[in-house]
JSON list of C-alpha atoms in Angstrom, two decimals:
[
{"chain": "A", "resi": 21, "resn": "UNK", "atom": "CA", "xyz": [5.45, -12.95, 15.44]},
{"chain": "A", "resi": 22, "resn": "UNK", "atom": "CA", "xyz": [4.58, -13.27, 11.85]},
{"chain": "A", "resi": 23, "resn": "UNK", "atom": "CA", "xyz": [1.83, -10.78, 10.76]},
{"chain": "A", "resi": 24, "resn": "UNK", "atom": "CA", "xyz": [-0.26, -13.50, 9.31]},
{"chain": "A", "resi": 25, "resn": "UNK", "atom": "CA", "xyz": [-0.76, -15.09, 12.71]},
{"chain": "A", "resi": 26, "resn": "UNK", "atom": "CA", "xyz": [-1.70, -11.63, 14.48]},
{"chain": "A", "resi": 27, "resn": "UNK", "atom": "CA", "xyz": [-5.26, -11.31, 13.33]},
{"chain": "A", "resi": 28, "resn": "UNK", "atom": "CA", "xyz": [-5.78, -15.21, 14.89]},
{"chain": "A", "resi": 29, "resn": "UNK", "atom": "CA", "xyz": [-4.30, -13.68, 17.87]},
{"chain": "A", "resi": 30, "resn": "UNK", "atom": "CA", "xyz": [-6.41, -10.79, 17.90]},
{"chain": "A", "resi": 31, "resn": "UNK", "atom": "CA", "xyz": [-9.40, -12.72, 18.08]},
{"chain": "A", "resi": 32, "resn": "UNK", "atom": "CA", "xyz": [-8.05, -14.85, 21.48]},
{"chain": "A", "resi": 33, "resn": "UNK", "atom": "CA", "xyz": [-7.61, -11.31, 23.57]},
{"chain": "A", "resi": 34, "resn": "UNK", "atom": "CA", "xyz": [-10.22, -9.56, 25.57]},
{"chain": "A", "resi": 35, "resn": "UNK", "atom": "CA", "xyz": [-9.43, -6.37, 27.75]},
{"chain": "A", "resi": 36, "resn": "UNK", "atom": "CA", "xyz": [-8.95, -7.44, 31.47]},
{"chain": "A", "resi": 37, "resn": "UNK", "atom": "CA", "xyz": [-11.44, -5.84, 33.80]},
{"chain": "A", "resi": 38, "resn": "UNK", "atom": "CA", "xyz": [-8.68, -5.52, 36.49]},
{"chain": "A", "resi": 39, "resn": "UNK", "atom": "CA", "xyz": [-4.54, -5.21, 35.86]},
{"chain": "A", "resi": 40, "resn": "UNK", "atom": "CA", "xyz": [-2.39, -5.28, 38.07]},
{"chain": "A", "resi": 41, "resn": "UNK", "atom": "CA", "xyz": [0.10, -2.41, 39.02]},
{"chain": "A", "resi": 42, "resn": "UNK", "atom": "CA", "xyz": [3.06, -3.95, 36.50]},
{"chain": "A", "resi": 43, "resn": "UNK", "atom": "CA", "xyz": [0.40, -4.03, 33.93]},
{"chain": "A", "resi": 44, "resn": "UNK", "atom": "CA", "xyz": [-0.83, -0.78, 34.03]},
{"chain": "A", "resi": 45, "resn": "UNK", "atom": "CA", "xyz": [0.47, 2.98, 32.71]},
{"chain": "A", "resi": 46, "resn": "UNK", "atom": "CA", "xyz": [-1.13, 6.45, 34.35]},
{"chain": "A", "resi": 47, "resn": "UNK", "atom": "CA", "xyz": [-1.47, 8.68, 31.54]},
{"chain": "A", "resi": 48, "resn": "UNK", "atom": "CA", "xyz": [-3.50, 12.33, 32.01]},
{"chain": "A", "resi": 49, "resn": "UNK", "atom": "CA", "xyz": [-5.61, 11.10, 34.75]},
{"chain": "A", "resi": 50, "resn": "UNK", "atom": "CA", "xyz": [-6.37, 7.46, 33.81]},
{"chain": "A", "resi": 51, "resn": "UNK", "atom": "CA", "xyz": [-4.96, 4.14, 33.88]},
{"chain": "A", "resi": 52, "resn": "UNK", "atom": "CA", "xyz": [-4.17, 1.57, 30.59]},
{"chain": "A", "resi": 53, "resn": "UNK", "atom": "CA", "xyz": [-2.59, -1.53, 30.11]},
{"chain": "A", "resi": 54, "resn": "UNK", "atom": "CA", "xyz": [0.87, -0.90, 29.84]},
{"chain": "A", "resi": 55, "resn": "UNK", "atom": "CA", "xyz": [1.16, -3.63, 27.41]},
{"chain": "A", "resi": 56, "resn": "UNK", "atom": "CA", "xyz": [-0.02, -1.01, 24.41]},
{"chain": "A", "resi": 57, "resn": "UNK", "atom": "CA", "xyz": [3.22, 0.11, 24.68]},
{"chain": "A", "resi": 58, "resn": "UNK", "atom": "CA", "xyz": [5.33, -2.74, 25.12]},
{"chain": "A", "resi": 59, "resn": "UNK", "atom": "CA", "xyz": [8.48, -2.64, 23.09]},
{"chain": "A", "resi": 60, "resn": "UNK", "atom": "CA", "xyz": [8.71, -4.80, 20.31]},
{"chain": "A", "resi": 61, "resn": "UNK", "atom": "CA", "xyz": [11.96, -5.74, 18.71]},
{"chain": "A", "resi": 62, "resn": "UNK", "atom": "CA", "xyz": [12.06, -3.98, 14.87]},
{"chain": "A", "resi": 63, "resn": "UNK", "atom": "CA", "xyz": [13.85, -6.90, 13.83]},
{"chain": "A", "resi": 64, "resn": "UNK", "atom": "CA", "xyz": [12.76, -8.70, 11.04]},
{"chain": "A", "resi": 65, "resn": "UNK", "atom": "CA", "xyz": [9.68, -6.51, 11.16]},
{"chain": "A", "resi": 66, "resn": "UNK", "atom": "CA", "xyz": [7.59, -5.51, 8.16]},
{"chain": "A", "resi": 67, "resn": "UNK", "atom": "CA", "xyz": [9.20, -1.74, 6.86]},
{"chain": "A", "resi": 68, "resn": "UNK", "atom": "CA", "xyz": [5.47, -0.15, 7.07]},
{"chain": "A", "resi": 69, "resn": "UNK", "atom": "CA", "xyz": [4.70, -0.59, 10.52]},
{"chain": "A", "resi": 70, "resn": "UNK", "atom": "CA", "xyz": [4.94, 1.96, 13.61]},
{"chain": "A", "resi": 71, "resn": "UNK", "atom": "CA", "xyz": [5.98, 0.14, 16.45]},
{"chain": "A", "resi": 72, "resn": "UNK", "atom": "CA", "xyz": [3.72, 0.41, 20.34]},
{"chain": "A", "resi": 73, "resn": "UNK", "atom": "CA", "xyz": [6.61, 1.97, 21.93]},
{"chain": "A", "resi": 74, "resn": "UNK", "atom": "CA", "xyz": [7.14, 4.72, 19.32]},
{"chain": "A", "resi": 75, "resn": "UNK", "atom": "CA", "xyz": [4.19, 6.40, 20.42]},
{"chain": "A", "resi": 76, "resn": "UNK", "atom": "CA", "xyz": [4.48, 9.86, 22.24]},
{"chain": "A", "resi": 77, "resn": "UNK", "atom": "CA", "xyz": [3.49, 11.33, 24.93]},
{"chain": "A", "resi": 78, "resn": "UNK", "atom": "CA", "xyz": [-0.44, 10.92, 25.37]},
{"chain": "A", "resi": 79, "resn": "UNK", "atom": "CA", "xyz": [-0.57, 8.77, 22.55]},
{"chain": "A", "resi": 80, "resn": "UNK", "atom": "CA", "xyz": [-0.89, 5.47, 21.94]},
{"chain": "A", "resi": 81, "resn": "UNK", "atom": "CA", "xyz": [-0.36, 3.32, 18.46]},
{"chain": "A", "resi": 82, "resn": "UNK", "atom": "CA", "xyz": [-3.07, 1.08, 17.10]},
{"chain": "A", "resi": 83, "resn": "UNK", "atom": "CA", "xyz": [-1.05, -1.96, 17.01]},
{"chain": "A", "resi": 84, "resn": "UNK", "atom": "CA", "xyz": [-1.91, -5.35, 15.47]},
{"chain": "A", "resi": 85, "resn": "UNK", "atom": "CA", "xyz": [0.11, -6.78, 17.85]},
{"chain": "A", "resi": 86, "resn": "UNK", "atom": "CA", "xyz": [-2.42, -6.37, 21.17]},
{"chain": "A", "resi": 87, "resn": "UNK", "atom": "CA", "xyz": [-6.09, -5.92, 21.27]},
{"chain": "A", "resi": 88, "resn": "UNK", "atom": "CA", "xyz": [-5.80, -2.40, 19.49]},
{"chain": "A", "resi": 89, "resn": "UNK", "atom": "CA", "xyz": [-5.53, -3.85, 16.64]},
{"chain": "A", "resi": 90, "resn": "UNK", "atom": "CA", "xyz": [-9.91, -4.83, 16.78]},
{"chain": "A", "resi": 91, "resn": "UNK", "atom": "CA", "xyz": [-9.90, -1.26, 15.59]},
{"chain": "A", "resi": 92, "resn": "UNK", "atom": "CA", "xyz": [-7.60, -1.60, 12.66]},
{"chain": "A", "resi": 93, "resn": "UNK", "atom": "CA", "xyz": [-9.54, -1.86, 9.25]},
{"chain": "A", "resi": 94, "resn": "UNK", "atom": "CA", "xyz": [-7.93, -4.89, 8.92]},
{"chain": "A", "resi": 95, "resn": "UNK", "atom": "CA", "xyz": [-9.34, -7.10, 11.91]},
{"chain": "A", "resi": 96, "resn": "UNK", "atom": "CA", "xyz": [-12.10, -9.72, 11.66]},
{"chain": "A", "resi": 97, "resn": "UNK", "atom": "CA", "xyz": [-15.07, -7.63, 12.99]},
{"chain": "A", "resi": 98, "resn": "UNK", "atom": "CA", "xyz": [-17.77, -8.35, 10.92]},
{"chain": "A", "resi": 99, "resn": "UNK", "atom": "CA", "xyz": [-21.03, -5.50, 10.73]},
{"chain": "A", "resi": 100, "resn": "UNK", "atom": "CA", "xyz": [-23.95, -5.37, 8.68]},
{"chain": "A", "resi": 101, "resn": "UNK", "atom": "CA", "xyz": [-24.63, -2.04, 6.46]},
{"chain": "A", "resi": 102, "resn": "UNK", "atom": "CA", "xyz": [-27.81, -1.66, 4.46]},
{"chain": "A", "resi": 103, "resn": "UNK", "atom": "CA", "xyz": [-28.62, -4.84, 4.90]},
{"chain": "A", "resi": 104, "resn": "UNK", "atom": "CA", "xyz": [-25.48, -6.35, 4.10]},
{"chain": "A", "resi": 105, "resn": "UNK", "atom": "CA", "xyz": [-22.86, -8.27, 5.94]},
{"chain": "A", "resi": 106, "resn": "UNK", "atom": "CA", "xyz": [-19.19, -7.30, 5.60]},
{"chain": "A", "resi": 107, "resn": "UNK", "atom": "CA", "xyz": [-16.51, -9.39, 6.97]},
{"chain": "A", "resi": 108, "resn": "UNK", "atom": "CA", "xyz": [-13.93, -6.39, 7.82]},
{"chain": "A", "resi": 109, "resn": "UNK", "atom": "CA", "xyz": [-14.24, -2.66, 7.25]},
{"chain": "A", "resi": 110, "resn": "UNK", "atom": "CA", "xyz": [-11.17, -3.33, 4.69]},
{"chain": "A", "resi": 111, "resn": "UNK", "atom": "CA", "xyz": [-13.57, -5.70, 2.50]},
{"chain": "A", "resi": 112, "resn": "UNK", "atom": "CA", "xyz": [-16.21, -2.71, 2.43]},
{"chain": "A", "resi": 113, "resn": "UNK", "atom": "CA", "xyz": [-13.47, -0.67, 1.45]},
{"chain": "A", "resi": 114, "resn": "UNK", "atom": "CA", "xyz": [-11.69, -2.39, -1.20]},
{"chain": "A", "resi": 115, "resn": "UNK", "atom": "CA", "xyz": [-14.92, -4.40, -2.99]},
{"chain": "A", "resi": 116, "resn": "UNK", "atom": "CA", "xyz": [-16.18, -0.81, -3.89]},
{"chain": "A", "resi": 117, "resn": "UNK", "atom": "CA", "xyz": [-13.26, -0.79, -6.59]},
{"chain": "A", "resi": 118, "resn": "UNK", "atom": "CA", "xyz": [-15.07, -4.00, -8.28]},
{"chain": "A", "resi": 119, "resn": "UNK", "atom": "CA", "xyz": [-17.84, -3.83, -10.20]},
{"chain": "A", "resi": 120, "resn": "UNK", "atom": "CA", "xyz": [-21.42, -4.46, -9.10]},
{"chain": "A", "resi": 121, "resn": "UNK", "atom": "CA", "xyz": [-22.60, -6.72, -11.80]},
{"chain": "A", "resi": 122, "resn": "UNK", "atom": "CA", "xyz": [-22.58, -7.25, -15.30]},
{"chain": "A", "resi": 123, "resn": "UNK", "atom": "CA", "xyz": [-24.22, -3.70, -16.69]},
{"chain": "A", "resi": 124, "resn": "UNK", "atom": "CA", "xyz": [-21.45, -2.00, -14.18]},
{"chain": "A", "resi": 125, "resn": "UNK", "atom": "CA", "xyz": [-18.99, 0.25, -16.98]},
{"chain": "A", "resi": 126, "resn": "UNK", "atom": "CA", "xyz": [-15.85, -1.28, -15.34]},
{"chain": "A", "resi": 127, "resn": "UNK", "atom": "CA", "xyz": [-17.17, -4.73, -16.00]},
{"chain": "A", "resi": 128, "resn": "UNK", "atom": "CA", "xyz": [-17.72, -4.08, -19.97]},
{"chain": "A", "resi": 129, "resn": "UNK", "atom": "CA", "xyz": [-13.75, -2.90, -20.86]},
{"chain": "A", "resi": 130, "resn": "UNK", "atom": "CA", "xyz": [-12.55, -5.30, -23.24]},
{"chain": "A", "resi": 131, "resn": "UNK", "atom": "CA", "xyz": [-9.40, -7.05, -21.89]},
{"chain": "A", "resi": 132, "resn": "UNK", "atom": "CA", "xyz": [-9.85, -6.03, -18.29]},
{"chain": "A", "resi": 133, "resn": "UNK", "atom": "CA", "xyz": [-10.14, -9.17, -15.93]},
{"chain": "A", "resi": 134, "resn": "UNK", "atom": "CA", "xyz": [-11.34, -8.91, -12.36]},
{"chain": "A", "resi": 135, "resn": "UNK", "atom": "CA", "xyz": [-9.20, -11.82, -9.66]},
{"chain": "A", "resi": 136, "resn": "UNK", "atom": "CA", "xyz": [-12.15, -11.70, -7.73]},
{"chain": "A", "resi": 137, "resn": "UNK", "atom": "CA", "xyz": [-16.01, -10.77, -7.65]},
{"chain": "A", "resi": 138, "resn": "UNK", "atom": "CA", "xyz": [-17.45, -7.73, -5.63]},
{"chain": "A", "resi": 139, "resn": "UNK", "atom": "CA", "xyz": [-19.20, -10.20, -3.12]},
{"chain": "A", "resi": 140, "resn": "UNK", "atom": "CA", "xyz": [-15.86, -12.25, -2.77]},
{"chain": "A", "resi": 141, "resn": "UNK", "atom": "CA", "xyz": [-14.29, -8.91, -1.78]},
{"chain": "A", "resi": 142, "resn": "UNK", "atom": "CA", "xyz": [-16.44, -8.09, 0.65]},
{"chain": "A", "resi": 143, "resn": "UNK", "atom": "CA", "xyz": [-15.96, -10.97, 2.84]},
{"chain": "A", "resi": 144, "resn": "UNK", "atom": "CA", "xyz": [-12.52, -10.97, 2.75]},
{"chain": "A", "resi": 145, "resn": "UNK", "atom": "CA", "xyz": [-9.86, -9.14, 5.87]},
{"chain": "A", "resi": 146, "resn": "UNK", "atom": "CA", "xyz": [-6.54, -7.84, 6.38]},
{"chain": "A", "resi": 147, "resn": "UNK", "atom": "CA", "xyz": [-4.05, -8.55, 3.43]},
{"chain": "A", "resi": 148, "resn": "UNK", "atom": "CA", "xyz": [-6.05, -10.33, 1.63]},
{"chain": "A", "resi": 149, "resn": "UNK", "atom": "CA", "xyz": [-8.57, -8.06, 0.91]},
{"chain": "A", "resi": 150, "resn": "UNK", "atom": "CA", "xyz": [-5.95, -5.06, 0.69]},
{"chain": "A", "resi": 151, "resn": "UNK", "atom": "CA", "xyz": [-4.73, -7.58, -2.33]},
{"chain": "A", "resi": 152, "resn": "UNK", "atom": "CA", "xyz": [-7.63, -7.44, -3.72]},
{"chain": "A", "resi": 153, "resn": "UNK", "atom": "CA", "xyz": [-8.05, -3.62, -3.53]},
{"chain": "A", "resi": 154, "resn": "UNK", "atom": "CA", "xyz": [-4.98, -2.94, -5.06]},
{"chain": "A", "resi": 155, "resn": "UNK", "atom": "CA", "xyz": [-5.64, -5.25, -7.71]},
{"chain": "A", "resi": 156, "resn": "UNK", "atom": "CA", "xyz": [-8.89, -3.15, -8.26]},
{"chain": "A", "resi": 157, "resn": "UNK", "atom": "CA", "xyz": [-6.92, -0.34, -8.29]},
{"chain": "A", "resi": 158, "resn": "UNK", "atom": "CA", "xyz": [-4.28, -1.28, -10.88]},
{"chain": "A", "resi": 159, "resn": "UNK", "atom": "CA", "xyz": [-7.60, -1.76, -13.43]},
{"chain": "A", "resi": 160, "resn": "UNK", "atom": "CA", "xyz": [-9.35, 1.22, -12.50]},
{"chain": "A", "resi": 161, "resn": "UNK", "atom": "CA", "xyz": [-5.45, 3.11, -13.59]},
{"chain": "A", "resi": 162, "resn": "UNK", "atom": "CA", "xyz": [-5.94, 0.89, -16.61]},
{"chain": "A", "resi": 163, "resn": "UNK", "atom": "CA", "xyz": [-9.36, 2.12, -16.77]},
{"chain": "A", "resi": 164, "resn": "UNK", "atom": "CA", "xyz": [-8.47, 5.96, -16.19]},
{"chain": "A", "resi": 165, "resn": "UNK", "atom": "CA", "xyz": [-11.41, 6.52, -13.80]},
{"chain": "A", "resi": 166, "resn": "UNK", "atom": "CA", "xyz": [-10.87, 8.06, -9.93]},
{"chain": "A", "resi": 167, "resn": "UNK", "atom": "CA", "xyz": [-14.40, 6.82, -8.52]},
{"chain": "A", "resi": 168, "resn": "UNK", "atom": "CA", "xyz": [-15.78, 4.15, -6.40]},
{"chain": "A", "resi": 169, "resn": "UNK", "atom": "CA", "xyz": [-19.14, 2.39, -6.84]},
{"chain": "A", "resi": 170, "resn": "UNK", "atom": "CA", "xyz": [-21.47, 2.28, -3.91]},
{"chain": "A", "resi": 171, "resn": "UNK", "atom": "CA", "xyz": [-25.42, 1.06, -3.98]},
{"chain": "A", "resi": 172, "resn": "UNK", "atom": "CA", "xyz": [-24.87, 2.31, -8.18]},
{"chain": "A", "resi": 173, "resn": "UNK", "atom": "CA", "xyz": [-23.36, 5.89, -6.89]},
{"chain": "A", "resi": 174, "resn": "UNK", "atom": "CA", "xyz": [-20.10, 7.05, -8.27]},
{"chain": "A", "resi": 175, "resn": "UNK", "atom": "CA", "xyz": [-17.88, 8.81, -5.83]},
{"chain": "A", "resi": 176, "resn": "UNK", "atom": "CA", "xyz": [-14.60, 10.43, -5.85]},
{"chain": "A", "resi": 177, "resn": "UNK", "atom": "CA", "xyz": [-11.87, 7.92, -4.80]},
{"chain": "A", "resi": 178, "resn": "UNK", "atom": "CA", "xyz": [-9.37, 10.18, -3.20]},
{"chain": "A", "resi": 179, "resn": "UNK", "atom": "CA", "xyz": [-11.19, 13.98, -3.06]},
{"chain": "A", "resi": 180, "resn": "UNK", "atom": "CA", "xyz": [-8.95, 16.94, -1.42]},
{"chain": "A", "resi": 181, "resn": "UNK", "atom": "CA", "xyz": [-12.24, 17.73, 0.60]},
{"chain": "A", "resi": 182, "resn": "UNK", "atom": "CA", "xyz": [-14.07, 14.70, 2.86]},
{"chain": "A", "resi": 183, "resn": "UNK", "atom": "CA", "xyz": [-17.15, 13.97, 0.55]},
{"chain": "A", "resi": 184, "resn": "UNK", "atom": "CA", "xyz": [-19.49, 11.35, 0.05]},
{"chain": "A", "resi": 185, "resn": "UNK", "atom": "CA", "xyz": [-16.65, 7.98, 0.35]},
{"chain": "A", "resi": 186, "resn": "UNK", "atom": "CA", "xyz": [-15.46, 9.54, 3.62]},
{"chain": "A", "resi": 187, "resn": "UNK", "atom": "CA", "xyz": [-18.76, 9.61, 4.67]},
{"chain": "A", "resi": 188, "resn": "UNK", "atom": "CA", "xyz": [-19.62, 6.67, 3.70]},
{"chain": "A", "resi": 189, "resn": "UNK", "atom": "CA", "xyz": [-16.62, 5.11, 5.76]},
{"chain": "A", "resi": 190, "resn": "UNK", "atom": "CA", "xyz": [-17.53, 6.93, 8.80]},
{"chain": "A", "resi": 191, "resn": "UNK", "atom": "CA", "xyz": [-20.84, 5.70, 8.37]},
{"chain": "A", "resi": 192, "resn": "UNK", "atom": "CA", "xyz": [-19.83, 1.52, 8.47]},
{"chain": "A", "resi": 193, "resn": "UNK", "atom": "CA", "xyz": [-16.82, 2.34, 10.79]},
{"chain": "A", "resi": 194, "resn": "UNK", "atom": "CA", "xyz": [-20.05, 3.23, 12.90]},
{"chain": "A", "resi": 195, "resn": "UNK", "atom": "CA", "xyz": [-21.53, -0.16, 12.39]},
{"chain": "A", "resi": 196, "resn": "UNK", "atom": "CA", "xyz": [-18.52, -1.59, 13.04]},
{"chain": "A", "resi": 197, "resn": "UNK", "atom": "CA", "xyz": [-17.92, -0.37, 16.32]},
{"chain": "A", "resi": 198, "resn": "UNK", "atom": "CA", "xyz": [-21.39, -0.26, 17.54]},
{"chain": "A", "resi": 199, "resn": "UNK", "atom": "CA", "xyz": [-21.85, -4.15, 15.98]},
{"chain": "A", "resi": 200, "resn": "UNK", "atom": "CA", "xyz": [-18.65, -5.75, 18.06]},
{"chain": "A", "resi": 201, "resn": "UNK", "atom": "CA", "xyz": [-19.05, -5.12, 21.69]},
{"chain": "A", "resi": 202, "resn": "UNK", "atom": "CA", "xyz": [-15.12, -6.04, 22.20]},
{"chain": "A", "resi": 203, "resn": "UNK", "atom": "CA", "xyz": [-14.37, -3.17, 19.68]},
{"chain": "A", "resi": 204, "resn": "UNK", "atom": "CA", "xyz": [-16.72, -0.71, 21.17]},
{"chain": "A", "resi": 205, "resn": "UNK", "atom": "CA", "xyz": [-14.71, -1.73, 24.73]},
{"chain": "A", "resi": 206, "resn": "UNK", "atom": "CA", "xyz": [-11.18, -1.47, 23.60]},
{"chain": "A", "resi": 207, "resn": "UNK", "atom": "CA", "xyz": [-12.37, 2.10, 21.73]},
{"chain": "A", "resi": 208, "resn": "UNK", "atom": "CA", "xyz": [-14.11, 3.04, 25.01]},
{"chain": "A", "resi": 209, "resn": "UNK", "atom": "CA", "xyz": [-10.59, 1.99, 27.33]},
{"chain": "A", "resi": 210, "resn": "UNK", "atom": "CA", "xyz": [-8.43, 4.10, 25.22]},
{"chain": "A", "resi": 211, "resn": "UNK", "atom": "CA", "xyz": [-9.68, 6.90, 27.11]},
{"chain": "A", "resi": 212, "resn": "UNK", "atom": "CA", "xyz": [-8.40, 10.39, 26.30]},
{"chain": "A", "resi": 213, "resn": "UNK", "atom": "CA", "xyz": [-5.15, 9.22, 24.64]},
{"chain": "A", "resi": 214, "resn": "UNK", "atom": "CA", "xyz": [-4.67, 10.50, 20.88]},
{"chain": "A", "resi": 215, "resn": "UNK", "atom": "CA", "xyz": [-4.97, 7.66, 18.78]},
{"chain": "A", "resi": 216, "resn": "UNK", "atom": "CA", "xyz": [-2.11, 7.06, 16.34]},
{"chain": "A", "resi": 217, "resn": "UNK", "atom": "CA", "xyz": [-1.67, 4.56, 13.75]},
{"chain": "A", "resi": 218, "resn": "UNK", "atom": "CA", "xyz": [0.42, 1.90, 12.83]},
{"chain": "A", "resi": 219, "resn": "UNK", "atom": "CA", "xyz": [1.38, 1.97, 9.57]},
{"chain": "A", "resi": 220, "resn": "UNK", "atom": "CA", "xyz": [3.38, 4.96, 7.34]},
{"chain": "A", "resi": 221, "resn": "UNK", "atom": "CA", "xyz": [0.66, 6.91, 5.34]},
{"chain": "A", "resi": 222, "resn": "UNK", "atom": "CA", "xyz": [1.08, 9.38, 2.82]},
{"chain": "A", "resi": 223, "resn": "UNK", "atom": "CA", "xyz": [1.33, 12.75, 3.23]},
{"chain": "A", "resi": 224, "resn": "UNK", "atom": "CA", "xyz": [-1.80, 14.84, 3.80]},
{"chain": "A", "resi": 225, "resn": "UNK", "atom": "CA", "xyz": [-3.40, 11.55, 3.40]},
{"chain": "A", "resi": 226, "resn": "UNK", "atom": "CA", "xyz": [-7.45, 12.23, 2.79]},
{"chain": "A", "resi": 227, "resn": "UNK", "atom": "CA", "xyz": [-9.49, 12.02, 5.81]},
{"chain": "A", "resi": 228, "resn": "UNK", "atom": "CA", "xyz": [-10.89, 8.96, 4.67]},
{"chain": "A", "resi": 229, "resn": "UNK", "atom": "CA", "xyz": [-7.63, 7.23, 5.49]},
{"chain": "A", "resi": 230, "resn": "UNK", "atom": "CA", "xyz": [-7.27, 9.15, 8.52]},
{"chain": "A", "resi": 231, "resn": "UNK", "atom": "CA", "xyz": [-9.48, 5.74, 10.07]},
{"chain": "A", "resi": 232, "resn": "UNK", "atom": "CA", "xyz": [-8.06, 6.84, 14.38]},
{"chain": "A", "resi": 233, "resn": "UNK", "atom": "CA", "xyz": [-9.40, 10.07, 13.21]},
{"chain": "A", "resi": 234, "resn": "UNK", "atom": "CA", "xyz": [-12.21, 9.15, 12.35]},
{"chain": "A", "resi": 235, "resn": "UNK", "atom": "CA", "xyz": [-12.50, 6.34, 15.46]},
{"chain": "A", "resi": 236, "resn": "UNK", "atom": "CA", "xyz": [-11.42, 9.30, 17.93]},
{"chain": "A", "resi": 237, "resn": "UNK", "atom": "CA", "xyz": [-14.15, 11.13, 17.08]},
{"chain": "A", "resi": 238, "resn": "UNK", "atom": "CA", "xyz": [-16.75, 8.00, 17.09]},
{"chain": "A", "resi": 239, "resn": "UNK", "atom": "CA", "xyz": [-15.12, 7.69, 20.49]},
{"chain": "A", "resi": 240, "resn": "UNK", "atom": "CA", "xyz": [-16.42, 11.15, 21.52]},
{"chain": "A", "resi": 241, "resn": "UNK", "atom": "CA", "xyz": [-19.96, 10.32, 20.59]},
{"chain": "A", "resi": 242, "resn": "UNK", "atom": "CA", "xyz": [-19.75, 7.28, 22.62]},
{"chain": "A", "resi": 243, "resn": "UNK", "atom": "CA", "xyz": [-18.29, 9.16, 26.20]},
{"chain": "A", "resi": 244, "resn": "UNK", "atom": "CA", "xyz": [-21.21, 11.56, 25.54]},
{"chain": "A", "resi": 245, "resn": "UNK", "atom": "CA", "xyz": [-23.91, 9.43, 27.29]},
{"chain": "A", "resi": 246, "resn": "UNK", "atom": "CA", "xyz": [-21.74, 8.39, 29.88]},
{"chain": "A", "resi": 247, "resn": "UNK", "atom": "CA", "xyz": [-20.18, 11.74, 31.04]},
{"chain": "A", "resi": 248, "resn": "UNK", "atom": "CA", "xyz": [-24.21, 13.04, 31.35]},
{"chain": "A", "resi": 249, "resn": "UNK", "atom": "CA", "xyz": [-25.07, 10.33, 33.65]},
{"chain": "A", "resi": 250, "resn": "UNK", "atom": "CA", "xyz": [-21.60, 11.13, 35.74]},
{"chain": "A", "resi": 251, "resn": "UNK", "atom": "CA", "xyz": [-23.15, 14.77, 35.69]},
{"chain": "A", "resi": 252, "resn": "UNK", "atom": "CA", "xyz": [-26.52, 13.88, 36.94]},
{"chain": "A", "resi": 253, "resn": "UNK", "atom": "CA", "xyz": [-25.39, 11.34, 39.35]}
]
């Protein structure tokens, strides 16, 4: 399947409340769809992604190619944050490269053009909006500046330490999750498995890139309530 037609995909699966014994895998205790780690041929297959079936033991990879893939950055989950709507968590991302209006220093370089508005950005998923954040990118290089603009506040792009933009990411992957019942599911029926991704990232990648990182331990905050009420029952 071509990866433009998985996010339309995506948005046509639900998790089953029931599978049946073919469809299932016992991992640590619990049972998941065993279709998370359903080989997929590598043929013809884009050279950055990690494949379901690489996955090891207790893991599982956060494929675009099943209903995993709600919790990629990519997917069309929309979430409001501050009182603004964002079509995918990789629009929030990416329009903070862009400028936020006309008195913005990265709007004001002579020569520099901009392919899209801020706004436009933010309503934009999966490779189109990672287009447009690498575009942004390329100026800010041209620019010589390592920060991101958020409600006027510079922040370090890519710090050693987690700062203020990782925060700020766990902060709207939050929204996200809590926003999109079918996200905050799937999250929920991964269980106790590590979550992996699945794509090749850099090494020692910051944390704010580490996104199952950051859902894993969203995920925690989540069973919280629920393993109380299993206590008090």
């Amino acid at each position: 399947m071509r990866m433009r037609n998985w996010f339309a995909v995506l948005s046509l699966v639900l998790l089953s409340g029931c599978h049946s014994p073919e469809q299932q895998k016992q991992t640590a205790g619990n049972v998941y769809p065993a279709q998370w780690w359903a080989p997929v041929s590598k043929e013809g297959a884009p050279a950055w992604e990690i494949f379901p079936q690489e996955a090891g033991p207790g893991e599982v990879i956060l494929s675009k190619r099943n209903e995993l893939g709600l919790l990629s950055n990519f997917a069309a989950t929309p979430f409001t944050f501050h009182g603004k709507r964002y079509a995918s968590l990789e629009g929030f991302w990416q329009m903070m490269k862009y400028p936020e209006g006309p008195e913005d220093p990265r709007a004001k370089v002579p020569g520099l053009t901009w392919s899209h508005t801020r706004d436009e950005v933010s309503q934009m998923t999966a490779f189109e909006a990672n287009r447009a954040g690498r575009a942004g990118e390329e100026n800010m290089k041209k620019m010589g500046i390592d920060w991101v603009t958020f409600e006027g506040r510079q922040m370090e792009y890519r710090p050693k330490e987690p700062g203020e933009h990782y925060r700020l990411i766990v902060e709207a992957t939050r929204a996200k999750v809590r926003q999109n019942p079918d996200v905050k599911k799937v999250l929920l029926a991964t269980g106790n498995l590590v979550l992996r991704p699945d794509h090749h990232q850099e090494t020692n990648a910051p944390a704010a890139w580490r996104y199952y990182e950051v859902l894993m331990m969203i995920r925690t905050e989540l069973q919280r309530p629920q393993r109380r009420s299993k206590v008090e029952l």
